[in-house]
mmCIF file of C-alpha atoms and ligand atoms in Angstrom:
data_model
loop_
_atom_site.group_PDB
_atom_site.id
_atom_site.type_symbol
_atom_site.label_atom_id
_atom_site.label_comp_id
_atom_site.label_asym_id
_atom_site.label_seq_id
_atom_site.Cartn_x
_atom_site.Cartn_y
_atom_site.Cartn_z
ATOM 1 C CA MET A 17 48.441 17.296 -5.813
ATOM 2 C CA SER A 18 46.934 20.477 -6.351
ATOM 3 C CA THR A 19 43.326 20.972 -6.867
ATOM 4 C CA LYS A 20 42.018 23.448 -8.712
ATOM 5 C CA LEU A 21 39.229 25.665 -7.111
ATOM 6 C CA ILE A 22 36.241 25.404 -9.588
ATOM 7 C CA ALA A 23 33.188 28.386 -9.295
ATOM 8 C CA HIS A 24 29.974 27.228 -10.075
ATOM 9 C CA PRO A 25 27.770 29.911 -9.412
ATOM 10 C CA ARG A 26 24.208 30.171 -10.388
ATOM 11 C CA THR A 27 22.462 32.106 -12.627
ATOM 12 C CA ASP A 28 19.044 33.533 -13.423
ATOM 13 C CA ASP A 29 20.304 33.095 -17.327
ATOM 14 C CA PRO A 30 21.869 30.312 -18.110
ATOM 15 C CA ARG A 31 22.932 32.034 -21.562
ATOM 16 C CA SER A 32 25.295 34.391 -19.783
ATOM 17 C CA GLN A 33 27.116 31.588 -18.387
ATOM 18 C CA ALA A 34 27.877 29.776 -22.189
ATOM 19 C CA ASP A 35 29.723 31.085 -25.022
ATOM 20 C CA ALA A 36 29.273 29.220 -28.750
ATOM 21 C CA THR A 37 32.392 27.218 -28.017
ATOM 22 C CA ASP A 38 30.961 25.617 -24.782
ATOM 23 C CA VAL A 39 29.917 21.967 -25.684
ATOM 24 C CA ILE A 40 26.801 20.855 -23.125
ATOM 25 C CA LEU A 41 26.071 17.249 -22.086
ATOM 26 C CA THR A 42 23.439 16.180 -19.561
ATOM 27 C CA GLY A 43 21.621 13.115 -18.856
ATOM 28 C CA ASP A 44 19.010 11.851 -17.327
ATOM 29 C CA ARG A 45 18.327 7.906 -15.574
ATOM 30 C CA PRO A 46 14.990 6.210 -17.643
ATOM 31 C CA THR A 47 13.383 5.328 -14.020
ATOM 32 C CA GLY A 48 10.314 7.148 -14.564
ATOM 33 C CA SER A 49 9.127 9.933 -16.493
ATOM 34 C CA LEU A 50 10.387 13.790 -15.539
ATOM 35 C CA HIS A 51 8.820 15.887 -13.529
ATOM 36 C CA LEU A 52 8.450 19.988 -12.551
ATOM 37 C CA GLY A 53 11.837 19.647 -10.914
ATOM 38 C CA HIS A 54 13.825 18.489 -13.271
ATOM 39 C CA TYR A 55 12.218 21.040 -15.934
ATOM 40 C CA ALA A 56 12.901 23.363 -12.969
ATOM 41 C CA GLY A 57 16.001 22.518 -12.363
ATOM 42 C CA SER A 58 17.447 21.190 -15.312
ATOM 43 C CA LEU A 59 15.168 21.523 -18.629
ATOM 44 C CA ARG A 60 14.679 25.034 -18.364
ATOM 45 C CA SER A 61 18.408 25.889 -18.819
ATOM 46 C CA ARG A 62 18.746 23.320 -21.583
ATOM 47 C CA LEU A 63 16.294 25.129 -23.859
ATOM 48 C CA ALA A 64 18.053 28.164 -23.106
ATOM 49 C CA LEU A 65 20.992 26.847 -24.004
ATOM 50 C CA GLN A 66 19.481 25.198 -27.367
ATOM 51 C CA GLY A 67 20.849 26.437 -30.514
ATOM 52 C CA ARG A 68 23.704 28.424 -28.831
ATOM 53 C CA CYS A 69 26.139 25.628 -28.017
ATOM 54 C CA GLU A 70 26.507 22.277 -29.244
ATOM 55 C CA GLN A 71 24.288 20.315 -26.818
ATOM 56 C CA THR A 72 23.763 16.396 -25.852
ATOM 57 C CA LEU A 73 21.423 14.790 -23.614
ATOM 58 C CA LEU A 74 21.941 11.589 -22.652
ATOM 59 C CA ILE A 75 19.451 9.039 -21.801
ATOM 60 C CA ALA A 76 21.874 6.998 -19.472
ATOM 61 C CA ASP A 77 20.092 3.748 -19.140
ATOM 62 C CA LEU A 78 23.300 1.733 -17.777
ATOM 63 C CA GLN A 79 23.329 4.132 -15.234
ATOM 64 C CA ALA A 80 19.980 3.449 -14.027
ATOM 65 C CA LEU A 81 20.685 -0.138 -14.142
ATOM 66 C CA THR A 82 23.442 0.062 -11.829
ATOM 67 C CA ASP A 83 20.795 0.119 -8.848
ATOM 68 C CA SER A 84 18.322 -1.354 -10.942
ATOM 69 C CA ALA A 85 19.241 -4.344 -12.338
ATOM 70 C CA GLY A 86 16.501 -6.227 -11.210
ATOM 71 C CA ARG A 87 13.888 -3.805 -13.018
ATOM 72 C CA ALA A 88 15.576 -3.859 -16.438
ATOM 73 C CA ALA A 89 11.811 -3.925 -18.475
ATOM 74 C CA HIS A 90 10.985 -0.894 -16.657
ATOM 75 C CA VAL A 91 14.854 0.962 -17.833
ATOM 76 C CA ALA A 92 14.012 0.103 -21.322
ATOM 77 C CA GLN A 93 10.751 1.160 -21.428
ATOM 78 C CA HIS A 94 11.367 4.843 -19.912
ATOM 79 C CA VAL A 95 14.051 5.459 -22.398
ATOM 80 C CA PRO A 96 11.332 6.817 -24.967
ATOM 81 C CA GLU A 97 9.326 7.751 -22.118
ATOM 82 C CA VAL A 98 12.383 10.214 -21.171
ATOM 83 C CA ALA A 99 12.909 10.703 -25.097
ATOM 84 C CA LEU A 100 8.977 11.895 -25.154
ATOM 85 C CA ASP A 101 9.258 14.188 -21.767
ATOM 86 C CA TYR A 102 12.263 16.248 -23.910
ATOM 87 C CA LEU A 103 10.281 16.166 -27.196
ATOM 88 C CA ALA A 104 7.747 17.795 -25.255
ATOM 89 C CA VAL A 105 9.161 20.794 -23.615
ATOM 90 C CA GLY A 106 10.634 21.870 -26.852
ATOM 91 C CA ILE A 107 14.041 19.929 -27.133
ATOM 92 C CA ASP A 108 14.592 20.013 -31.117
ATOM 93 C CA PRO A 109 16.666 17.473 -32.450
ATOM 94 C CA ALA A 110 17.989 19.219 -35.037
ATOM 95 C CA GLN A 111 19.710 21.182 -32.413
ATOM 96 C CA THR A 112 20.207 19.004 -29.826
ATOM 97 C CA THR A 113 21.657 15.298 -29.702
ATOM 98 C CA ILE A 114 19.542 12.784 -27.908
ATOM 99 C CA ALA A 115 21.422 9.782 -27.328
ATOM 100 C CA VAL A 116 21.410 6.580 -25.383
ATOM 101 C CA GLN A 117 24.149 5.789 -23.271
ATOM 102 C CA SER A 118 23.722 1.828 -23.886
ATOM 103 C CA ARG A 119 24.295 2.742 -27.586
ATOM 104 C CA LEU A 120 27.795 4.143 -27.046
ATOM 105 C CA PRO A 121 30.074 1.489 -26.607
ATOM 106 C CA ALA A 122 32.991 4.054 -26.741
ATOM 107 C CA LEU A 123 31.513 5.219 -23.305
ATOM 108 C CA ALA A 124 32.180 1.704 -21.919
ATOM 109 C CA CYS A 125 35.343 1.422 -23.211
ATOM 110 C CA LEU A 126 36.314 4.947 -21.196
ATOM 111 C CA ALA A 127 34.904 4.192 -18.239
ATOM 112 C CA ILE A 128 37.061 0.721 -17.822
ATOM 113 C CA LEU A 129 40.125 2.866 -18.619
ATOM 114 C CA TYR A 130 39.099 5.361 -16.230
ATOM 115 C CA LEU A 131 38.871 2.704 -13.469
ATOM 116 C CA ASP A 132 42.589 2.339 -13.055
ATOM 117 C CA LEU A 133 43.027 6.289 -12.297
ATOM 118 C CA VAL A 134 40.586 5.655 -9.632
ATOM 119 C CA THR A 135 40.949 4.640 -6.228
ATOM 120 C CA VAL A 136 38.139 2.457 -4.065
ATOM 121 C CA ALA A 137 38.231 4.609 -1.209
ATOM 122 C CA ARG A 138 37.824 7.515 -3.580
ATOM 123 C CA LEU A 139 34.598 6.459 -4.781
ATOM 124 C CA GLU A 140 33.416 5.305 -1.262
ATOM 125 C CA ARG A 141 34.224 8.791 -0.477
ATOM 126 C CA ASN A 142 32.011 10.532 -2.867
ATOM 127 C CA PRO A 143 29.209 12.395 -1.174
ATOM 128 C CA THR A 144 26.196 11.382 -3.521
ATOM 129 C CA VAL A 145 27.275 7.869 -3.978
ATOM 130 C CA LYS A 146 26.951 7.813 -0.088
ATOM 131 C CA ALA A 147 24.200 9.702 0.429
ATOM 132 C CA GLU A 148 22.501 7.355 -2.739
ATOM 133 C CA VAL A 149 23.845 3.954 -0.840
ATOM 134 C CA GLU A 150 22.172 4.986 2.473
ATOM 135 C CA LEU A 151 18.862 6.039 0.758
ATOM 136 C CA ARG A 152 18.337 2.804 -1.145
ATOM 137 C CA GLY A 153 19.393 1.375 2.087
ATOM 138 C CA PHE A 154 22.636 -1.266 0.613
ATOM 139 C CA GLU A 155 24.619 -1.219 3.716
ATOM 140 C CA ARG A 156 27.590 -3.617 2.529
ATOM 141 C CA ASP A 157 25.564 -4.630 -0.552
ATOM 142 C CA ILE A 158 26.483 -2.026 -3.205
ATOM 143 C CA PRO A 159 26.498 -3.362 -6.433
ATOM 144 C CA ALA A 160 30.262 -2.690 -8.173
ATOM 145 C CA GLY A 161 28.886 -0.675 -10.957
ATOM 146 C CA PHE A 162 26.944 1.440 -8.662
ATOM 147 C CA LEU A 163 30.131 2.496 -6.297
ATOM 148 C CA CYS A 164 31.555 3.194 -9.659
ATOM 149 C CA TYR A 165 28.723 5.098 -11.447
ATOM 150 C CA PRO A 166 30.522 8.411 -11.196
ATOM 151 C CA VAL A 167 33.682 7.130 -13.303
ATOM 152 C CA SER A 168 31.036 6.031 -15.797
ATOM 153 C CA GLN A 169 29.423 9.952 -15.904
ATOM 154 C CA ALA A 170 33.346 10.712 -16.366
ATOM 155 C CA ALA A 171 33.146 8.585 -19.552
ATOM 156 C CA ASP A 172 29.772 10.342 -20.511
ATOM 157 C CA ILE A 173 30.887 14.034 -19.828
ATOM 158 C CA THR A 174 34.732 13.480 -21.127
ATOM 159 C CA GLY A 175 33.389 11.388 -24.250
ATOM 160 C CA PHE A 176 31.540 14.272 -25.403
ATOM 161 C CA ARG A 177 34.363 16.440 -24.916
ATOM 162 C CA ALA A 178 31.700 18.196 -22.522
ATOM 163 C CA THR A 179 32.148 21.861 -20.840
ATOM 164 C CA LEU A 180 29.435 23.086 -19.091
ATOM 165 C CA VAL A 181 26.935 20.057 -17.531
ATOM 166 C CA PRO A 182 24.045 21.634 -16.444
ATOM 167 C CA VAL A 183 22.977 20.025 -13.042
ATOM 168 C CA GLY A 184 21.477 19.761 -9.561
ATOM 169 C CA ASP A 185 24.042 20.536 -6.854
ATOM 170 C CA ASP A 186 23.871 16.718 -5.700
ATOM 171 C CA GLN A 187 25.976 16.234 -8.569
ATOM 172 C CA LEU A 188 28.993 19.027 -8.261
ATOM 173 C CA PRO A 189 30.936 15.820 -6.617
ATOM 174 C CA MET A 190 30.410 14.197 -10.316
ATOM 175 C CA ILE A 191 32.026 17.042 -11.526
ATOM 176 C CA GLU A 192 34.873 17.282 -9.413
ATOM 177 C CA GLN A 193 35.077 13.615 -9.771
ATOM 178 C CA THR A 194 35.295 14.267 -13.951
ATOM 179 C CA ASN A 195 37.947 16.772 -13.540
ATOM 180 C CA GLU A 196 40.424 14.529 -11.104
ATOM 181 C CA ILE A 197 40.121 11.914 -13.854
ATOM 182 C CA VAL A 198 40.944 14.528 -16.632
ATOM 183 C CA ARG A 199 44.199 15.681 -15.072
ATOM 184 C CA ARG A 200 44.889 12.062 -14.369
ATOM 185 C CA VAL A 201 44.772 11.447 -18.002
ATOM 186 C CA ASN A 202 46.619 13.772 -19.065
ATOM 187 C CA ARG A 203 49.302 13.337 -16.650
ATOM 188 C CA LEU A 204 49.991 10.056 -17.939
ATOM 189 C CA GLY A 205 52.500 11.348 -20.483
ATOM 190 C CA GLY A 206 51.866 11.946 -23.687
ATOM 191 C CA PRO A 207 50.023 15.702 -24.564
ATOM 192 C CA PRO A 208 47.308 16.542 -22.800
ATOM 193 C CA VAL A 209 44.223 14.905 -24.756
ATOM 194 C CA LEU A 210 40.771 16.456 -22.389
ATOM 195 C CA THR A 211 39.811 19.702 -20.488
ATOM 196 C CA GLU A 212 38.069 20.268 -17.233
ATOM 197 C CA CYS A 213 34.497 21.160 -17.647
ATOM 198 C CA ARG A 214 31.863 22.945 -15.478
ATOM 199 C CA ALA A 215 28.853 22.807 -13.873
ATOM 200 C CA LEU A 216 26.016 24.913 -14.441
ATOM 201 C CA LEU A 217 23.787 25.753 -11.666
ATOM 202 C CA SER A 218 19.963 26.192 -12.025
ATOM 203 C CA SER A 219 19.326 29.541 -10.406
ATOM 204 C CA THR A 220 15.923 27.647 -8.655
ATOM 205 C CA PRO A 221 17.065 25.653 -5.676
ATOM 206 C CA ARG A 222 16.150 22.109 -5.709
ATOM 207 C CA LEU A 223 12.349 21.924 -5.649
ATOM 208 C CA PRO A 224 11.116 19.980 -2.916
ATOM 209 C CA GLY A 225 8.275 17.211 -3.571
ATOM 210 C CA VAL A 226 4.401 18.444 -2.444
ATOM 211 C CA ASP A 227 5.180 16.962 1.055
ATOM 212 C CA GLY A 228 8.109 19.082 1.616
ATOM 213 C CA ARG A 229 10.456 15.905 0.957
ATOM 214 C CA LYS A 230 12.888 15.271 -1.521
ATOM 215 C CA ALA A 231 10.777 15.062 -4.779
ATOM 216 C CA SER A 232 10.736 11.332 -6.280
ATOM 217 C CA LYS A 233 9.121 9.271 -7.738
ATOM 218 C CA SER A 234 8.645 6.298 -5.629
ATOM 219 C CA LEU A 235 7.053 8.748 -2.840
ATOM 220 C CA GLY A 236 4.607 9.863 -5.235
ATOM 221 C CA ASN A 237 5.052 13.653 -4.090
ATOM 222 C CA ALA A 238 5.950 14.854 -7.363
ATOM 223 C CA ILE A 239 4.201 16.351 -10.223
ATOM 224 C CA PRO A 240 4.979 15.082 -13.422
ATOM 225 C CA LEU A 241 5.392 17.194 -16.546
ATOM 226 C CA SER A 242 2.557 15.641 -18.475
ATOM 227 C CA ALA A 243 0.213 15.851 -15.357
ATOM 228 C CA THR A 244 -3.672 16.409 -15.441
ATOM 229 C CA ASN A 245 -5.388 19.499 -14.307
ATOM 230 C CA GLU A 246 -7.091 17.219 -11.452
ATOM 231 C CA GLU A 247 -3.790 15.896 -10.856
ATOM 232 C CA ILE A 248 -2.125 19.306 -10.636
ATOM 233 C CA HIS A 249 -5.071 20.096 -8.618
ATOM 234 C CA ARG A 250 -4.964 17.480 -5.930
ATOM 235 C CA LEU A 251 -1.119 17.445 -5.994
ATOM 236 C CA VAL A 252 -0.750 21.491 -5.196
ATOM 237 C CA MET A 253 -3.723 21.401 -2.537
ATOM 238 C CA ALA A 254 -1.949 18.618 -1.009
ATOM 239 C CA MET A 255 1.289 20.650 -0.256
ATOM 240 C CA TYR A 256 2.770 21.513 2.473
ATOM 241 C CA THR A 257 2.308 24.858 3.828
ATOM 242 C CA ASP A 258 3.298 26.537 7.187
ATOM 243 C CA PRO A 259 1.330 24.068 10.414
ATOM 244 C CA GLY A 260 1.543 27.433 12.289
ATOM 245 C CA HIS A 261 -0.733 28.829 9.702
ATOM 246 C CA VAL A 262 -4.040 27.619 11.019
ATOM 247 C CA ARG A 263 -6.522 30.742 10.245
ATOM 248 C CA PRO A 264 -5.895 32.976 7.275
ATOM 249 C CA SER A 265 -5.374 36.095 9.699
ATOM 250 C CA ASP A 266 -2.603 34.272 11.271
ATOM 251 C CA PRO A 267 0.881 35.452 10.064
ATOM 252 C CA GLY A 268 2.469 32.403 8.020
ATOM 253 C CA ARG A 269 6.316 31.535 7.116
ATOM 254 C CA VAL A 270 7.389 31.613 3.761
ATOM 255 C CA GLU A 271 10.334 29.676 4.142
ATOM 256 C CA GLY A 272 10.291 25.774 3.693
ATOM 257 C CA ASN A 273 6.570 26.578 2.450
ATOM 258 C CA VAL A 274 6.286 24.516 -0.416
ATOM 259 C CA VAL A 275 3.648 26.609 -2.508
ATOM 260 C CA PHE A 276 6.040 29.861 -2.373
ATOM 261 C CA ALA A 277 8.894 27.543 -3.295
ATOM 262 C CA TYR A 278 7.013 26.167 -6.426
ATOM 263 C CA LEU A 279 5.730 29.949 -6.758
ATOM 264 C CA ASP A 280 8.989 31.146 -7.194
ATOM 265 C CA ALA A 281 10.159 28.721 -9.702
ATOM 266 C CA PHE A 282 7.125 29.159 -12.182
ATOM 267 C CA ASP A 283 5.539 32.139 -11.355
ATOM 268 C CA GLN A 284 6.126 34.910 -14.289
ATOM 269 C CA ASP A 285 5.231 37.741 -11.800
ATOM 270 C CA LEU A 286 7.483 38.018 -9.537
ATOM 271 C CA ALA A 287 6.413 41.490 -8.288
ATOM 272 C CA ALA A 288 2.986 39.443 -7.281
ATOM 273 C CA VAL A 289 4.492 37.317 -5.560
ATOM 274 C CA ALA A 290 6.267 39.331 -3.672
ATOM 275 C CA GLU A 291 3.619 40.913 -2.635
ATOM 276 C CA LEU A 292 1.722 37.449 -1.406
ATOM 277 C CA LYS A 293 4.753 36.536 0.661
ATOM 278 C CA GLU A 294 4.486 39.839 2.293
ATOM 279 C CA ARG A 295 0.884 39.565 2.790
ATOM 280 C CA TYR A 296 1.335 35.746 3.720
ATOM 281 C CA ARG A 297 4.001 36.939 6.398
ATOM 282 C CA SER A 298 2.422 39.419 8.110
ATOM 283 C CA GLY A 299 -1.451 37.253 8.599
ATOM 284 C CA GLY A 300 -4.398 37.883 6.062
ATOM 285 C CA LEU A 301 -3.983 35.221 3.166
ATOM 286 C CA GLY A 302 -4.746 31.704 3.467
ATOM 287 C CA ASP A 303 -3.543 29.230 2.013
ATOM 288 C CA VAL A 304 -6.069 28.196 -0.254
ATOM 289 C CA PRO A 305 -6.578 31.180 -2.742
ATOM 290 C CA LEU A 306 -2.446 31.373 -2.422
ATOM 291 C CA LYS A 307 -2.620 27.196 -3.933
ATOM 292 C CA ARG A 308 -5.099 28.271 -6.719
ATOM 293 C CA ARG A 309 -3.243 30.784 -8.316
ATOM 294 C CA LEU A 310 -0.367 28.277 -8.164
ATOM 295 C CA VAL A 311 -2.835 25.865 -9.897
ATOM 296 C CA GLY A 312 -3.640 28.435 -12.896
ATOM 297 C CA VAL A 313 0.440 28.965 -12.988
ATOM 298 C CA LEU A 314 1.222 25.247 -13.184
ATOM 299 C CA GLU A 315 -1.933 24.512 -15.481
ATOM 300 C CA ALA A 316 -0.972 27.079 -17.828
ATOM 301 C CA LEU A 317 2.735 25.240 -17.706
ATOM 302 C CA VAL A 318 1.679 21.839 -17.835
ATOM 303 C CA SER A 319 -1.119 22.090 -20.591
ATOM 304 C CA PRO A 320 1.125 22.349 -23.573
ATOM 305 C CA ILE A 321 3.496 20.091 -22.774
ATOM 306 C CA ARG A 322 0.739 17.723 -22.146
ATOM 307 C CA ALA A 323 -0.773 18.142 -25.410
ATOM 308 C CA ARG A 324 2.584 17.957 -27.729
ATOM 309 C CA ARG A 325 3.466 14.984 -25.286
ATOM 310 C CA ALA A 326 0.230 13.155 -25.929
ATOM 311 C CA GLU A 327 0.999 13.829 -30.325
ATOM 312 C CA LEU A 328 3.728 12.748 -30.330
ATOM 313 C CA ALA A 329 3.157 9.389 -28.438
ATOM 314 C CA ARG A 330 1.445 8.742 -31.290
ATOM 315 C CA ASP A 331 4.002 8.401 -33.579
ATOM 316 C CA ARG A 332 6.624 5.973 -31.562
ATOM 317 C CA GLY A 333 8.592 5.387 -35.153
ATOM 318 C CA TYR A 334 9.561 9.196 -34.823
ATOM 319 C CA VAL A 335 10.501 8.834 -31.627
ATOM 320 C CA MET A 336 12.604 5.564 -32.348
ATOM 321 C CA ASP A 337 14.184 7.783 -35.239
ATOM 322 C CA VAL A 338 15.101 10.387 -32.809
ATOM 323 C CA LEU A 339 16.783 8.351 -30.573
ATOM 324 C CA ARG A 340 18.604 6.244 -33.705
ATOM 325 C CA ALA A 341 19.992 9.033 -35.165
ATOM 326 C CA GLY A 342 21.076 10.935 -32.279
ATOM 327 C CA SER A 343 23.202 7.614 -30.922
ATOM 328 C CA GLU A 344 24.770 7.723 -34.528
ATOM 329 C CA ARG A 345 25.778 11.451 -33.930
ATOM 330 C CA ALA A 346 26.644 10.603 -30.486
ATOM 331 C CA ASN A 347 28.961 7.471 -31.644
ATOM 332 C CA VAL A 348 30.945 9.693 -34.094
ATOM 333 C CA THR A 349 31.869 11.843 -31.389
ATOM 334 C CA THR A 350 32.486 9.385 -28.582
ATOM 335 C CA GLU A 351 34.695 7.395 -30.808
ATOM 336 C CA ALA A 352 36.571 10.176 -31.144
ATOM 337 C CA ALA A 353 36.823 10.879 -27.976
ATOM 338 C CA LEU A 354 37.992 6.956 -27.058
ATOM 339 C CA ARG A 355 40.723 7.287 -29.800
ATOM 340 C CA ASP A 356 43.085 10.303 -27.671
ATOM 341 C CA VAL A 357 42.409 8.262 -24.752
ATOM 342 C CA ARG A 358 43.545 5.139 -25.705
ATOM 343 C CA GLY A 359 46.798 6.900 -27.436
ATOM 344 C CA ALA A 360 47.697 8.837 -23.639
ATOM 345 C CA PHE A 361 47.610 5.392 -22.429
ATOM 346 C CA ALA A 362 49.749 4.300 -24.906
ATOM 347 C CA LEU A 363 47.165 1.336 -26.735
ATOM 348 C CA ASP A 364 47.651 1.348 -30.114
ATOM 349 C CA ALA A 365 50.991 2.412 -30.060
HETATM 350 N N1 LIG B 407 23.728 11.462 -12.884
HETATM 351 C C1 LIG B 407 22.354 11.816 -13.443
HETATM 352 C C2 LIG B 407 21.656 11.851 -12.501
HETATM 353 O O1 LIG B 407 21.179 10.975 -11.780
HETATM 354 C C3 LIG B 407 22.431 11.580 -15.108
HETATM 355 C C4 LIG B 407 23.944 11.647 -15.390
HETATM 356 C C5 LIG B 407 24.481 10.088 -16.214
HETATM 357 C C6 LIG B 407 24.115 13.013 -16.358
HETATM 358 N N2 LIG B 407 25.181 10.789 -17.078
HETATM 359 C C7 LIG B 407 25.060 12.332 -16.743
HETATM 360 C C8 LIG B 407 24.399 14.056 -15.679
HETATM 361 C C9 LIG B 407 26.445 13.160 -17.385
HETATM 362 C C10 LIG B 407 25.277 14.941 -16.575
HETATM 363 C C11 LIG B 407 26.219 14.604 -17.267
HETATM 364 O O2 LIG B 407 20.651 12.848 -12.499
#
């Protein structure tokens, strides 16, 4: 089998990567509220693309359950929380469809069909799944649904006929596996019914947690999208910098320094950040003034999001209506894709 190599360029402006005919799908697992890493890595691209292309955001509750079946109520509670996060950052349901994965039965049917095209060995080799299995300490007790979630994600992507998928680089193996499935479906015998997709990577490298480790809700090292100013202050002051930078006059390291990672992601004044890096490297800039600057930048970013979220949270009915209308629209789209795939499998002949 020939494997087509697909370029996944990083871009500062996602709009240069998308044209009006692109169909965009991304998703989030509703296991907690979204944080600044989600904003830098993906929400920002979605906002930039809103209104330019057809776009759907999928709240992937079934995917969340693949490793959290014991916390089903927690997952269910976070479906509207994630929707609130989307709306608070400026996702407009008139331009972007927000849908709930479990309300789209066609996706489950697609996943069942695709499972016949994928080997267990291939699933076990998926680097993202492998890393997550290790992280969660499943060892031999991997839920079958978890091992198969890349197939379910392929169903998500193809169910919407997505051509462009804004994701973090940890999701690249999912895109590759989706495209393998697309090629297999198209080779089943009939005319091709699906098209391959490409990833849209954010220009911001993955944002670390405040301690320099991978940002994660369970570690409490991520800055929530709706953090209070006190939380922002506390988390920024706790940020890992350079342990060798003891006195302000000491030369400091910028690489691996969490404060600079956040400034790179969020400070609009690139020239000022470049100058701060210069001063930090050569010695003469302490951590505290640097952190104060970041606190200001983050407060300016987060305050309007927090205010909008609080306002929207007062109207649960509105959020539920957005999810109902979005899922209804998504049902039409995904049912149509399922009809074509059923055809490729010679069902309904
Ligand atoms: N796996 C993604 C994550 O963990 C979430 C997701 C589910 C997704 N379905 C998707 C992303 C479809 C892109 C496209 O973040």
